[in-house]
PDB file of C-alpha atoms and ligand atoms in Angstrom:
ATOM      1  CA  UNK A   1       0.000   0.000   0.000  1.00 96.00           C
ATOM      2  CA  UNK A   2       0.976   3.665  -0.475  1.00 97.00           C
ATOM      3  CA  UNK A   3      -0.238   6.884   1.123  1.00 97.00           C
ATOM      4  CA  UNK A   4      -0.844  10.279  -0.445  1.00 97.00           C
ATOM      5  CA  UNK A   5      -1.713  13.548   1.260  1.00 97.00           C
ATOM      6  CA  UNK A   6      -3.156  16.673  -0.336  1.00 95.00           C
ATOM      7  CA  UNK A   7      -2.416  19.753   1.784  1.00 92.00           C
ATOM      8  CA  UNK A   8      -4.958  22.358   0.806  1.00 87.00           C
ATOM      9  CA  UNK A   9      -5.927  25.694   2.234  1.00 84.00           C
ATOM     10  CA  UNK A  10      -9.131  24.359   3.803  1.00 88.00           C
ATOM     11  CA  UNK A  11      -8.541  20.622   4.254  1.00 92.00           C
ATOM     12  CA  UNK A  12      -5.813  18.014   4.610  1.00 95.00           C
ATOM     13  CA  UNK A  13      -6.861  14.942   2.669  1.00 96.00           C
ATOM     14  CA  UNK A  14      -5.212  11.578   3.304  1.00 98.00           C
ATOM     15  CA  UNK A  15      -5.734   8.705   0.861  1.00 98.00           C
ATOM     16  CA  UNK A  16      -4.584   5.123   1.113  1.00 98.00           C
ATOM     17  CA  UNK A  17      -3.962   3.394  -2.223  1.00 97.00           C
ATOM     18  CA  UNK A  18      -3.295  -0.171  -3.265  1.00 96.00           C
ATOM     19  CA  UNK A  19      -0.325  -0.981  -5.514  1.00 94.00           C
ATOM     20  CA  UNK A  20      -2.481  -0.277  -8.579  1.00 94.00           C
ATOM     21  CA  UNK A  21      -3.287   3.238  -7.240  1.00 95.00           C
ATOM     22  CA  UNK A  22      -6.921   2.437  -6.492  1.00 95.00           C
ATOM     23  CA  UNK A  23      -8.197   4.358  -3.451  1.00 96.00           C
ATOM     24  CA  UNK A  24      -8.781   2.097  -0.416  1.00 97.00           C
ATOM     25  CA  UNK A  25      -9.679   4.752   2.172  1.00 97.00           C
ATOM     26  CA  UNK A  26      -9.969   8.556   2.469  1.00 97.00           C
ATOM     27  CA  UNK A  27      -9.981  10.849   5.486  1.00 98.00           C
ATOM     28  CA  UNK A  28     -10.250  14.651   5.418  1.00 97.00           C
ATOM     29  CA  UNK A  29      -9.628  17.044   8.294  1.00 97.00           C
ATOM     30  CA  UNK A  30      -9.754  20.865   8.308  1.00 95.00           C
ATOM     31  CA  UNK A  31      -6.430  22.660   7.790  1.00 92.00           C
ATOM     32  CA  UNK A  32      -5.600  24.489  11.045  1.00 91.00           C
ATOM     33  CA  UNK A  33      -5.260  28.227  10.531  1.00 87.00           C
ATOM     34  CA  UNK A  34      -3.209  28.945  13.652  1.00 87.00           C
ATOM     35  CA  UNK A  35       0.336  27.889  14.542  1.00 91.00           C
ATOM     36  CA  UNK A  36       2.733  25.625  12.659  1.00 92.00           C
ATOM     37  CA  UNK A  37       2.556  23.256  15.661  1.00 94.00           C
ATOM     38  CA  UNK A  38      -1.230  22.949  15.262  1.00 94.00           C
ATOM     39  CA  UNK A  39      -0.753  22.408  11.540  1.00 93.00           C
ATOM     40  CA  UNK A  40       1.861  19.676  12.129  1.00 95.00           C
ATOM     41  CA  UNK A  41      -0.378  17.977  14.711  1.00 96.00           C
ATOM     42  CA  UNK A  42      -3.155  17.746  12.105  1.00 96.00           C
ATOM     43  CA  UNK A  43      -0.736  16.540   9.428  1.00 96.00           C
ATOM     44  CA  UNK A  44       0.947  13.869  11.569  1.00 98.00           C
ATOM     45  CA  UNK A  45      -2.537  12.788  12.701  1.00 98.00           C
ATOM     46  CA  UNK A  46      -3.353  12.105   9.061  1.00 98.00           C
ATOM     47  CA  UNK A  47      -0.070  10.247   8.463  1.00 98.00           C
ATOM     48  CA  UNK A  48      -0.599   8.191  11.638  1.00 98.00           C
ATOM     49  CA  UNK A  49      -4.099   7.308  10.381  1.00 98.00           C
ATOM     50  CA  UNK A  50      -2.648   6.111   7.041  1.00 98.00           C
ATOM     51  CA  UNK A  51       0.031   4.057   8.820  1.00 98.00           C
ATOM     52  CA  UNK A  52      -2.567   2.486  11.138  1.00 98.00           C
ATOM     53  CA  UNK A  53      -4.961   1.678   8.266  1.00 98.00           C
ATOM     54  CA  UNK A  54      -2.118   0.092   6.285  1.00 97.00           C
ATOM     55  CA  UNK A  55      -0.649  -1.638   9.347  1.00 97.00           C
ATOM     56  CA  UNK A  56       2.767  -0.578   8.051  1.00 96.00           C
ATOM     57  CA  UNK A  57       4.981   1.831  10.051  1.00 95.00           C
ATOM     58  CA  UNK A  58       7.234   2.202   6.973  1.00 95.00           C
ATOM     59  CA  UNK A  59       4.302   3.069   4.646  1.00 97.00           C
ATOM     60  CA  UNK A  60       5.568   5.340   1.840  1.00 97.00           C
ATOM     61  CA  UNK A  61       3.625   8.636   1.982  1.00 97.00           C
ATOM     62  CA  UNK A  62       3.977  11.645  -0.330  1.00 96.00           C
ATOM     63  CA  UNK A  63       2.592  15.144   0.226  1.00 95.00           C
ATOM     64  CA  UNK A  64       1.189  17.558  -2.307  1.00 94.00           C
ATOM     65  CA  UNK A  65       1.305  21.254  -1.327  1.00 92.00           C
ATOM     66  CA  UNK A  66      -0.457  24.175  -2.991  1.00 87.00           C
ATOM     67  CA  UNK A  67       2.440  26.601  -3.164  1.00 85.00           C
ATOM     68  CA  UNK A  68       6.132  27.083  -3.805  1.00 86.00           C
ATOM     69  CA  UNK A  69       8.637  24.683  -2.233  1.00 87.00           C
ATOM     70  CA  UNK A  70      12.211  26.012  -2.015  1.00 85.00           C
ATOM     71  CA  UNK A  71      14.387  23.289  -3.588  1.00 80.00           C
ATOM     72  CA  UNK A  72      17.362  24.127  -1.339  1.00 80.00           C
ATOM     73  CA  UNK A  73      15.724  24.480   2.066  1.00 82.00           C
ATOM     74  CA  UNK A  74      12.406  22.659   1.630  1.00 82.00           C
ATOM     75  CA  UNK A  75      10.578  25.753   2.917  1.00 87.00           C
ATOM     76  CA  UNK A  76       7.060  26.068   1.581  1.00 86.00           C
ATOM     77  CA  UNK A  77       5.444  29.355   0.656  1.00 84.00           C
ATOM     78  CA  UNK A  78       1.674  29.290   0.529  1.00 77.00           C
ATOM     79  CA  UNK A  79      -0.883  31.990   1.087  1.00 67.00           C
ATOM     80  CA  UNK A  80      -3.333  29.839   2.946  1.00 61.00           C
ATOM     81  CA  UNK A  81      -1.804  27.488   5.496  1.00 66.00           C
ATOM     82  CA  UNK A  82       0.063  27.804   8.778  1.00 82.00           C
ATOM     83  CA  UNK A  83       2.951  25.964   7.108  1.00 84.00           C
ATOM     84  CA  UNK A  84       4.154  28.950   5.067  1.00 85.00           C
ATOM     85  CA  UNK A  85       7.833  29.687   5.673  1.00 88.00           C
ATOM     86  CA  UNK A  86       8.476  26.296   7.309  1.00 90.00           C
ATOM     87  CA  UNK A  87       9.963  23.099   5.876  1.00 92.00           C
ATOM     88  CA  UNK A  88       7.250  20.454   6.152  1.00 92.00           C
ATOM     89  CA  UNK A  89       9.653  17.791   4.870  1.00 91.00           C
ATOM     90  CA  UNK A  90      12.279  18.559   7.542  1.00 92.00           C
ATOM     91  CA  UNK A  91       9.633  18.637  10.287  1.00 94.00           C
ATOM     92  CA  UNK A  92       8.302  15.225   9.192  1.00 94.00           C
ATOM     93  CA  UNK A  93      11.791  13.757   9.024  1.00 94.00           C
ATOM     94  CA  UNK A  94      12.433  14.990  12.574  1.00 95.00           C
ATOM     95  CA  UNK A  95       9.129  13.480  13.747  1.00 96.00           C
ATOM     96  CA  UNK A  96       9.290  10.089  11.988  1.00 97.00           C
ATOM     97  CA  UNK A  97      13.030   9.653  11.360  1.00 96.00           C
ATOM     98  CA  UNK A  98      12.529   9.083   7.639  1.00 94.00           C
ATOM     99  CA  UNK A  99      11.917  11.062   4.455  1.00 92.00           C
ATOM    100  CA  UNK A 100       8.570  12.015   2.887  1.00 94.00           C
ATOM    101  CA  UNK A 101       8.488  13.386  -0.661  1.00 92.00           C
ATOM    102  CA  UNK A 102       6.866  16.832  -0.919  1.00 92.00           C
ATOM    103  CA  UNK A 103       5.906  18.464  -4.228  1.00 92.00           C
ATOM    104  CA  UNK A 104       3.712  21.169  -5.670  1.00 93.00           C
ATOM    105  CA  UNK A 105       0.076  20.188  -6.252  1.00 93.00           C
ATOM    106  CA  UNK A 106       0.164  20.958  -9.999  1.00 95.00           C
ATOM    107  CA  UNK A 107       3.195  18.704 -10.363  1.00 95.00           C
ATOM    108  CA  UNK A 108       1.350  15.999  -8.389  1.00 96.00           C
ATOM    109  CA  UNK A 109      -1.709  16.394 -10.644  1.00 97.00           C
ATOM    110  CA  UNK A 110       0.451  15.876 -13.740  1.00 97.00           C
ATOM    111  CA  UNK A 111       2.239  12.855 -12.251  1.00 96.00           C
ATOM    112  CA  UNK A 112      -1.121  11.309 -11.405  1.00 97.00           C
ATOM    113  CA  UNK A 113      -2.439  11.752 -14.940  1.00 97.00           C
ATOM    114  CA  UNK A 114       0.825  10.375 -16.406  1.00 97.00           C
ATOM    115  CA  UNK A 115       0.350   7.163 -14.388  1.00 96.00           C
ATOM    116  CA  UNK A 116      -2.912   5.468 -15.291  1.00 95.00           C
ATOM    117  CA  UNK A 117      -4.549   8.752 -16.288  1.00 96.00           C
ATOM    118  CA  UNK A 118      -5.236  10.789 -19.418  1.00 97.00           C
ATOM    119  CA  UNK A 119      -1.497  11.261 -20.129  1.00 97.00           C
ATOM    120  CA  UNK A 120      -0.565   7.584 -19.689  1.00 97.00           C
ATOM    121  CA  UNK A 121       2.337   6.688 -21.970  1.00 96.00           C
ATOM    122  CA  UNK A 122       3.145  10.272 -23.058  1.00 97.00           C
ATOM    123  CA  UNK A 123       6.887  11.010 -23.136  1.00 96.00           C
ATOM    124  CA  UNK A 124       6.138  14.658 -22.285  1.00 97.00           C
ATOM    125  CA  UNK A 125       2.958  15.741 -20.523  1.00 98.00           C
ATOM    126  CA  UNK A 126       1.709  19.029 -19.122  1.00 98.00           C
ATOM    127  CA  UNK A 127      -1.070  19.136 -16.541  1.00 98.00           C
ATOM    128  CA  UNK A 128      -2.975  22.430 -16.574  1.00 98.00           C
ATOM    129  CA  UNK A 129      -5.291  23.265 -13.685  1.00 96.00           C
ATOM    130  CA  UNK A 130      -7.909  25.867 -14.582  1.00 96.00           C
ATOM    131  CA  UNK A 131      -9.600  26.720 -11.318  1.00 93.00           C
ATOM    132  CA  UNK A 132      -9.957  29.917  -9.328  1.00 90.00           C
ATOM    133  CA  UNK A 133      -6.377  30.484 -10.496  1.00 91.00           C
ATOM    134  CA  UNK A 134      -4.148  28.726 -13.027  1.00 95.00           C
ATOM    135  CA  UNK A 135      -1.269  26.343 -12.388  1.00 94.00           C
ATOM    136  CA  UNK A 136       0.586  23.747 -14.400  1.00 97.00           C
ATOM    137  CA  UNK A 137       3.019  20.887 -14.002  1.00 97.00           C
ATOM    138  CA  UNK A 138       5.385  19.076 -16.353  1.00 97.00           C
ATOM    139  CA  UNK A 139       6.287  15.392 -16.420  1.00 97.00           C
ATOM    140  CA  UNK A 140       8.909  13.750 -18.659  1.00 97.00           C
ATOM    141  CA  UNK A 141       8.833   9.963 -19.136  1.00 96.00           C
ATOM    142  CA  UNK A 142       6.545   9.649 -16.139  1.00 95.00           C
ATOM    143  CA  UNK A 143       8.829  11.558 -13.734  1.00 94.00           C
ATOM    144  CA  UNK A 144       9.238  15.112 -12.459  1.00 93.00           C
ATOM    145  CA  UNK A 145      12.129  16.871 -14.207  1.00 92.00           C
ATOM    146  CA  UNK A 146      14.584  18.790 -11.973  1.00 87.00           C
ATOM    147  CA  UNK A 147      13.480  22.382 -11.369  1.00 84.00           C
ATOM    148  CA  UNK A 148      16.028  25.047 -10.507  1.00 83.00           C
ATOM    149  CA  UNK A 149      13.442  27.122  -8.673  1.00 84.00           C
ATOM    150  CA  UNK A 150      10.705  25.897  -6.373  1.00 80.00           C
ATOM    151  CA  UNK A 151       8.107  27.024  -8.861  1.00 87.00           C
ATOM    152  CA  UNK A 152       5.852  24.699 -10.804  1.00 90.00           C
ATOM    153  CA  UNK A 153       5.052  25.720 -14.413  1.00 94.00           C
ATOM    154  CA  UNK A 154       3.808  29.234 -13.627  1.00 94.00           C
ATOM    155  CA  UNK A 155       2.213  29.771 -17.007  1.00 96.00           C
ATOM    156  CA  UNK A 156      -0.599  31.799 -15.397  1.00 95.00           C
ATOM    157  CA  UNK A 157       1.808  34.682 -14.800  1.00 95.00           C
ATOM    158  CA  UNK A 158       3.083  34.853 -18.367  1.00 97.00           C
ATOM    159  CA  UNK A 159       1.655  37.927 -20.083  1.00 98.00           C
ATOM    160  CA  UNK A 160      -1.260  37.523 -22.487  1.00 98.00           C
ATOM    161  CA  UNK A 161      -0.087  38.407 -26.034  1.00 98.00           C
ATOM    162  CA  UNK A 162      -1.229  41.823 -27.239  1.00 97.00           C
ATOM    163  CA  UNK A 163      -2.670  40.289 -30.424  1.00 97.00           C
ATOM    164  CA  UNK A 164      -5.169  38.221 -28.427  1.00 97.00           C
ATOM    165  CA  UNK A 165      -6.293  41.197 -26.318  1.00 98.00           C
ATOM    166  CA  UNK A 166      -6.727  43.284 -29.446  1.00 97.00           C
ATOM    167  CA  UNK A 167      -8.785  40.573 -31.168  1.00 97.00           C
ATOM    168  CA  UNK A 168     -11.061  40.060 -28.169  1.00 97.00           C
ATOM    169  CA  UNK A 169     -11.318  43.735 -27.196  1.00 97.00           C
ATOM    170  CA  UNK A 170     -10.267  43.058 -23.617  1.00 97.00           C
ATOM    171  CA  UNK A 171      -8.110  45.370 -21.475  1.00 97.00           C
ATOM    172  CA  UNK A 172      -4.948  44.620 -19.502  1.00 97.00           C
ATOM    173  CA  UNK A 173      -6.363  43.253 -16.259  1.00 96.00           C
ATOM    174  CA  UNK A 174      -4.436  43.613 -12.980  1.00 95.00           C
ATOM    175  CA  UNK A 175      -3.086  40.388 -11.464  1.00 94.00           C
ATOM    176  CA  UNK A 176      -2.629  39.403  -7.831  1.00 90.00           C
ATOM    177  CA  UNK A 177       1.124  39.111  -8.509  1.00 89.00           C
ATOM    178  CA  UNK A 178       1.268  42.896  -9.053  1.00 94.00           C
ATOM    179  CA  UNK A 179       1.646  42.868 -12.838  1.00 96.00           C
ATOM    180  CA  UNK A 180      -0.812  43.667 -15.598  1.00 97.00           C
ATOM    181  CA  UNK A 181      -2.223  41.294 -18.193  1.00 97.00           C
ATOM    182  CA  UNK A 182      -1.115  37.903 -16.789  1.00 97.00           C
ATOM    183  CA  UNK A 183      -2.828  35.001 -18.563  1.00 98.00           C
ATOM    184  CA  UNK A 184      -4.427  33.780 -15.324  1.00 96.00           C
ATOM    185  CA  UNK A 185      -6.712  36.825 -15.267  1.00 97.00           C
ATOM    186  CA  UNK A 186      -8.410  35.715 -18.498  1.00 98.00           C
ATOM    187  CA  UNK A 187      -8.302  31.922 -18.557  1.00 97.00           C
ATOM    188  CA  UNK A 188      -9.087  30.926 -14.929  1.00 96.00           C
ATOM    189  CA  UNK A 189     -12.657  30.550 -13.668  1.00 95.00           C
ATOM    190  CA  UNK A 190     -12.344  34.038 -12.208  1.00 95.00           C
ATOM    191  CA  UNK A 191     -10.982  35.215 -15.555  1.00 97.00           C
ATOM    192  CA  UNK A 192     -13.912  33.771 -17.490  1.00 97.00           C
ATOM    193  CA  UNK A 193     -16.265  35.658 -15.174  1.00 96.00           C
ATOM    194  CA  UNK A 194     -14.260  38.842 -15.762  1.00 97.00           C
ATOM    195  CA  UNK A 195     -14.491  38.390 -19.547  1.00 97.00           C
ATOM    196  CA  UNK A 196     -18.272  37.995 -19.225  1.00 97.00           C
ATOM    197  CA  UNK A 197     -18.481  41.079 -17.045  1.00 97.00           C
ATOM    198  CA  UNK A 198     -16.413  43.101 -19.503  1.00 96.00           C
ATOM    199  CA  UNK A 199     -18.189  41.958 -22.685  1.00 96.00           C
ATOM    200  CA  UNK A 200     -21.794  41.723 -21.403  1.00 97.00           C
ATOM    201  CA  UNK A 201     -21.906  43.583 -18.064  1.00 97.00           C
ATOM    202  CA  UNK A 202     -23.322  40.454 -16.392  1.00 97.00           C
ATOM    203  CA  UNK A 203     -22.023  38.904 -13.163  1.00 97.00           C
ATOM    204  CA  UNK A 204     -21.969  35.135 -13.675  1.00 96.00           C
ATOM    205  CA  UNK A 205     -19.896  32.162 -12.523  1.00 93.00           C
ATOM    206  CA  UNK A 206     -17.932  30.046 -15.001  1.00 91.00           C
ATOM    207  CA  UNK A 207     -20.451  27.195 -14.862  1.00 89.00           C
ATOM    208  CA  UNK A 208     -23.409  29.575 -15.338  1.00 94.00           C
ATOM    209  CA  UNK A 209     -21.658  31.022 -18.384  1.00 96.00           C
ATOM    210  CA  UNK A 210     -21.042  27.534 -19.792  1.00 94.00           C
ATOM    211  CA  UNK A 211     -24.741  26.665 -19.406  1.00 94.00           C
ATOM    212  CA  UNK A 212     -26.090  29.849 -21.056  1.00 96.00           C
ATOM    213  CA  UNK A 213     -26.324  29.769 -24.904  1.00 96.00           C
ATOM    214  CA  UNK A 214     -26.366  33.594 -24.959  1.00 96.00           C
ATOM    215  CA  UNK A 215     -22.853  33.586 -23.524  1.00 97.00           C
ATOM    216  CA  UNK A 216     -21.336  31.788 -26.536  1.00 97.00           C
ATOM    217  CA  UNK A 217     -19.349  34.936 -27.603  1.00 97.00           C
ATOM    218  CA  UNK A 218     -17.869  35.057 -24.085  1.00 98.00           C
ATOM    219  CA  UNK A 219     -16.817  31.402 -24.312  1.00 97.00           C
ATOM    220  CA  UNK A 220     -15.318  32.040 -27.743  1.00 97.00           C
ATOM    221  CA  UNK A 221     -13.259  34.956 -26.394  1.00 98.00           C
ATOM    222  CA  UNK A 222     -12.165  32.803 -23.448  1.00 98.00           C
ATOM    223  CA  UNK A 223     -11.166  29.958 -25.801  1.00 98.00           C
ATOM    224  CA  UNK A 224      -9.224  32.381 -28.033  1.00 98.00           C
ATOM    225  CA  UNK A 225      -7.264  33.640 -24.983  1.00 98.00           C
ATOM    226  CA  UNK A 226      -6.789  30.181 -23.453  1.00 98.00           C
ATOM    227  CA  UNK A 227      -5.482  28.949 -26.817  1.00 98.00           C
ATOM    228  CA  UNK A 228      -2.627  31.477 -26.426  1.00 98.00           C
ATOM    229  CA  UNK A 229      -1.706  29.878 -23.108  1.00 98.00           C
ATOM    230  CA  UNK A 230      -1.784  26.405 -24.681  1.00 98.00           C
ATOM    231  CA  UNK A 231       0.271  27.669 -27.632  1.00 96.00           C
ATOM    232  CA  UNK A 232       2.906  29.072 -25.239  1.00 97.00           C
ATOM    233  CA  UNK A 233       3.120  25.660 -23.543  1.00 97.00           C
ATOM    234  CA  UNK A 234       3.344  23.973 -26.944  1.00 95.00           C
ATOM    235  CA  UNK A 235       6.199  26.235 -28.082  1.00 93.00           C
ATOM    236  CA  UNK A 236       8.197  26.049 -24.838  1.00 94.00           C
ATOM    237  CA  UNK A 237       7.687  22.584 -23.332  1.00 95.00           C
ATOM    238  CA  UNK A 238       6.626  20.736 -26.527  1.00 94.00           C
ATOM    239  CA  UNK A 239       4.255  18.374 -24.714  1.00 97.00           C
ATOM    240  CA  UNK A 240       2.657  15.410 -26.453  1.00 97.00           C
ATOM    241  CA  UNK A 241      -0.458  15.963 -24.358  1.00 98.00           C
ATOM    242  CA  UNK A 242      -1.938  18.692 -22.160  1.00 98.00           C
ATOM    243  CA  UNK A 243      -4.325  17.384 -19.486  1.00 98.00           C
ATOM    244  CA  UNK A 244      -6.919  19.858 -18.226  1.00 98.00           C
ATOM    245  CA  UNK A 245      -8.051  19.819 -14.594  1.00 96.00           C
ATOM    246  CA  UNK A 246      -9.834  22.142 -12.172  1.00 94.00           C
ATOM    247  CA  UNK A 247     -13.393  23.478 -12.144  1.00 93.00           C
ATOM    248  CA  UNK A 248     -13.241  25.185 -15.563  1.00 95.00           C
ATOM    249  CA  UNK A 249     -12.230  21.884 -17.210  1.00 95.00           C
ATOM    250  CA  UNK A 250     -15.661  20.520 -16.238  1.00 94.00           C
ATOM    251  CA  UNK A 251     -17.417  22.748 -18.774  1.00 94.00           C
ATOM    252  CA  UNK A 252     -19.013  20.651 -21.542  1.00 93.00           C
ATOM    253  CA  UNK A 253     -16.728  19.794 -24.486  1.00 94.00           C
ATOM    254  CA  UNK A 254     -13.962  22.041 -23.185  1.00 96.00           C
ATOM    255  CA  UNK A 255     -11.115  19.961 -24.679  1.00 97.00           C
ATOM    256  CA  UNK A 256     -12.758  20.016 -28.129  1.00 97.00           C
ATOM    257  CA  UNK A 257     -13.369  23.774 -27.918  1.00 97.00           C
ATOM    258  CA  UNK A 258      -9.764  24.493 -26.942  1.00 97.00           C
ATOM    259  CA  UNK A 259      -8.312  22.103 -29.553  1.00 97.00           C
ATOM    260  CA  UNK A 260     -10.289  23.969 -32.212  1.00 96.00           C
ATOM    261  CA  UNK A 261      -9.096  27.360 -30.915  1.00 97.00           C
ATOM    262  CA  UNK A 262      -5.469  26.192 -30.784  1.00 96.00           C
ATOM    263  CA  UNK A 263      -5.332  24.778 -34.328  1.00 93.00           C
ATOM    264  CA  UNK A 264      -5.213  28.173 -36.189  1.00 93.00           C
ATOM    265  CA  UNK A 265      -2.241  29.309 -34.067  1.00 92.00           C
ATOM    266  CA  UNK A 266      -0.048  26.451 -35.298  1.00 81.00           C
ATOM    267  CA  UNK A 267       3.339  27.437 -36.734  1.00 77.00           C
ATOM    268  CA  UNK A 268       2.953  24.967 -39.579  1.00 77.00           C
ATOM    269  CA  UNK A 269       3.509  21.318 -40.403  1.00 76.00           C
ATOM    270  CA  UNK A 270       6.745  21.067 -38.389  1.00 79.00           C
ATOM    271  CA  UNK A 271       4.878  21.826 -35.137  1.00 82.00           C
ATOM    272  CA  UNK A 272       3.482  18.441 -34.195  1.00 87.00           C
ATOM    273  CA  UNK A 273      -0.022  18.694 -32.721  1.00 90.00           C
ATOM    274  CA  UNK A 274      -0.492  18.494 -28.961  1.00 95.00           C
ATOM    275  CA  UNK A 275      -3.479  16.491 -27.720  1.00 97.00           C
ATOM    276  CA  UNK A 276      -5.785  18.415 -25.374  1.00 98.00           C
ATOM    277  CA  UNK A 277      -7.683  16.110 -23.014  1.00 98.00           C
ATOM    278  CA  UNK A 278      -9.475  16.300 -19.667  1.00 97.00           C
ATOM    279  CA  UNK A 279      -8.210  14.647 -16.495  1.00 97.00           C
ATOM    280  CA  UNK A 280      -9.260  11.157 -15.466  1.00 96.00           C
ATOM    281  CA  UNK A 281      -8.603  11.306 -11.728  1.00 94.00           C
ATOM    282  CA  UNK A 282     -10.172  14.616 -10.666  1.00 85.00           C
ATOM    283  CA  UNK A 283     -10.214  15.430  -6.974  1.00 83.00           C
ATOM    284  CA  UNK A 284      -7.865  12.623  -5.942  1.00 90.00           C
ATOM    285  CA  UNK A 285      -5.015  13.929  -8.135  1.00 91.00           C
ATOM    286  CA  UNK A 286      -2.906  15.653  -5.462  1.00 91.00           C
ATOM    287  CA  UNK A 287      -2.805  12.649  -3.142  1.00 96.00           C
ATOM    288  CA  UNK A 288      -2.650  10.147  -6.006  1.00 97.00           C
ATOM    289  CA  UNK A 289       0.269  11.898  -7.734  1.00 96.00           C
ATOM    290  CA  UNK A 290       2.250  11.942  -4.516  1.00 96.00           C
ATOM    291  CA  UNK A 291       1.516   8.248  -3.999  1.00 96.00           C
ATOM    292  CA  UNK A 292       3.114   7.721  -7.425  1.00 95.00           C
ATOM    293  CA  UNK A 293       6.206   9.607  -6.235  1.00 94.00           C
ATOM    294  CA  UNK A 294       6.318   7.825  -2.869  1.00 94.00           C
ATOM    295  CA  UNK A 295       5.855   4.441  -4.555  1.00 91.00           C
ATOM    296  CA  UNK A 296       8.731   5.157  -6.923  1.00 87.00           C
ATOM    297  CA  UNK A 297      10.938   5.992  -3.946  1.00 78.00           C
ATOM    298  CA  UNK A 298      11.981   8.966  -6.008  1.00 48.00           C
ATOM    299  CA  UNK A 299      14.347  11.557  -4.564  1.00 46.00           C
ATOM    300  CA  UNK A 300      12.541  14.718  -3.525  1.00 43.00           C
ATOM    301  CA  UNK A 301      13.086  16.701  -6.666  1.00 42.00           C
ATOM    302  CA  UNK A 302      11.340  19.668  -5.123  1.00 46.00           C
ATOM    303  CA  UNK A 303      12.386  19.198  -1.484  1.00 46.00           C
ATOM    304  CA  UNK A 304      16.077  18.315  -1.325  1.00 42.00           C
ATOM    305  CA  UNK A 305      16.167  19.111   2.392  1.00 43.00           C
ATOM    306  CA  UNK A 306      14.526  15.827   3.271  1.00 42.00           C
ATOM    307  CA  UNK A 307      16.762  13.442   1.279  1.00 38.00           C
TER     308      UNK A 307
HETATM  309 ZN1  LIG B   1       0.377  37.549 -12.410  1.00 56.90          ZN
END
């Protein structure tokens, strides 16, 4: 058996998997908002639960974290947990006397989809999470490539090309990172709502927009802008497949819509097409991806502190 933990801003989810990565048991607890000690007590409680369920004190367990993990120190930087500024990996090693792999949640999502998911067998896969924000991960031959920084694939903070803003008539929108015109502000669920607000004056959620035939021009503008993000990934990382996850990926026929919007941007016959597909493992992806890493016994490519 293998354990995986998804450390989110509101809950800590522990999942026990069999060797084939089928979920055997799940337990969720709220993420403490107070001290790091309270946070660690909740986290070790979840790990202890996994170990007890498996009956294996040496159970491999990996942790997915929404945030940046410093590759030198293992420190995590997140906006929403009491763990920010601490090394979770080092604290767990001190507590249990052994190492636990820790990686970014977008990387974990991509690993999960590359192992028994929608990117199974792809030599190069990108996982793109379109939720409240945007994040991405990259997997080569089923493994996480070394990353010099603790960042995942931060495609959401690449600037939207001027040509796409001109075509859609949208302004440079301010981003939470302090810059103007980052792609996240147009292609995330929040971004889709902002496009609708700008083009129609209506306040709607992404799923309301997707269900309303009158909002088709809004969805077309969103697809045009999201195609630029996919094109940037295609030009830089050259993935065989891009797997879509997150709430926005649950809109009907989203992969088909984005494939159609991406096609006209192609550089020509020498740019091999990238398949756009939706994720197979959904909500379990953070824990499942880290179970893949823990099962492989892989070195902590994003948390060297704990090796
Ligand atoms: Zn930004």
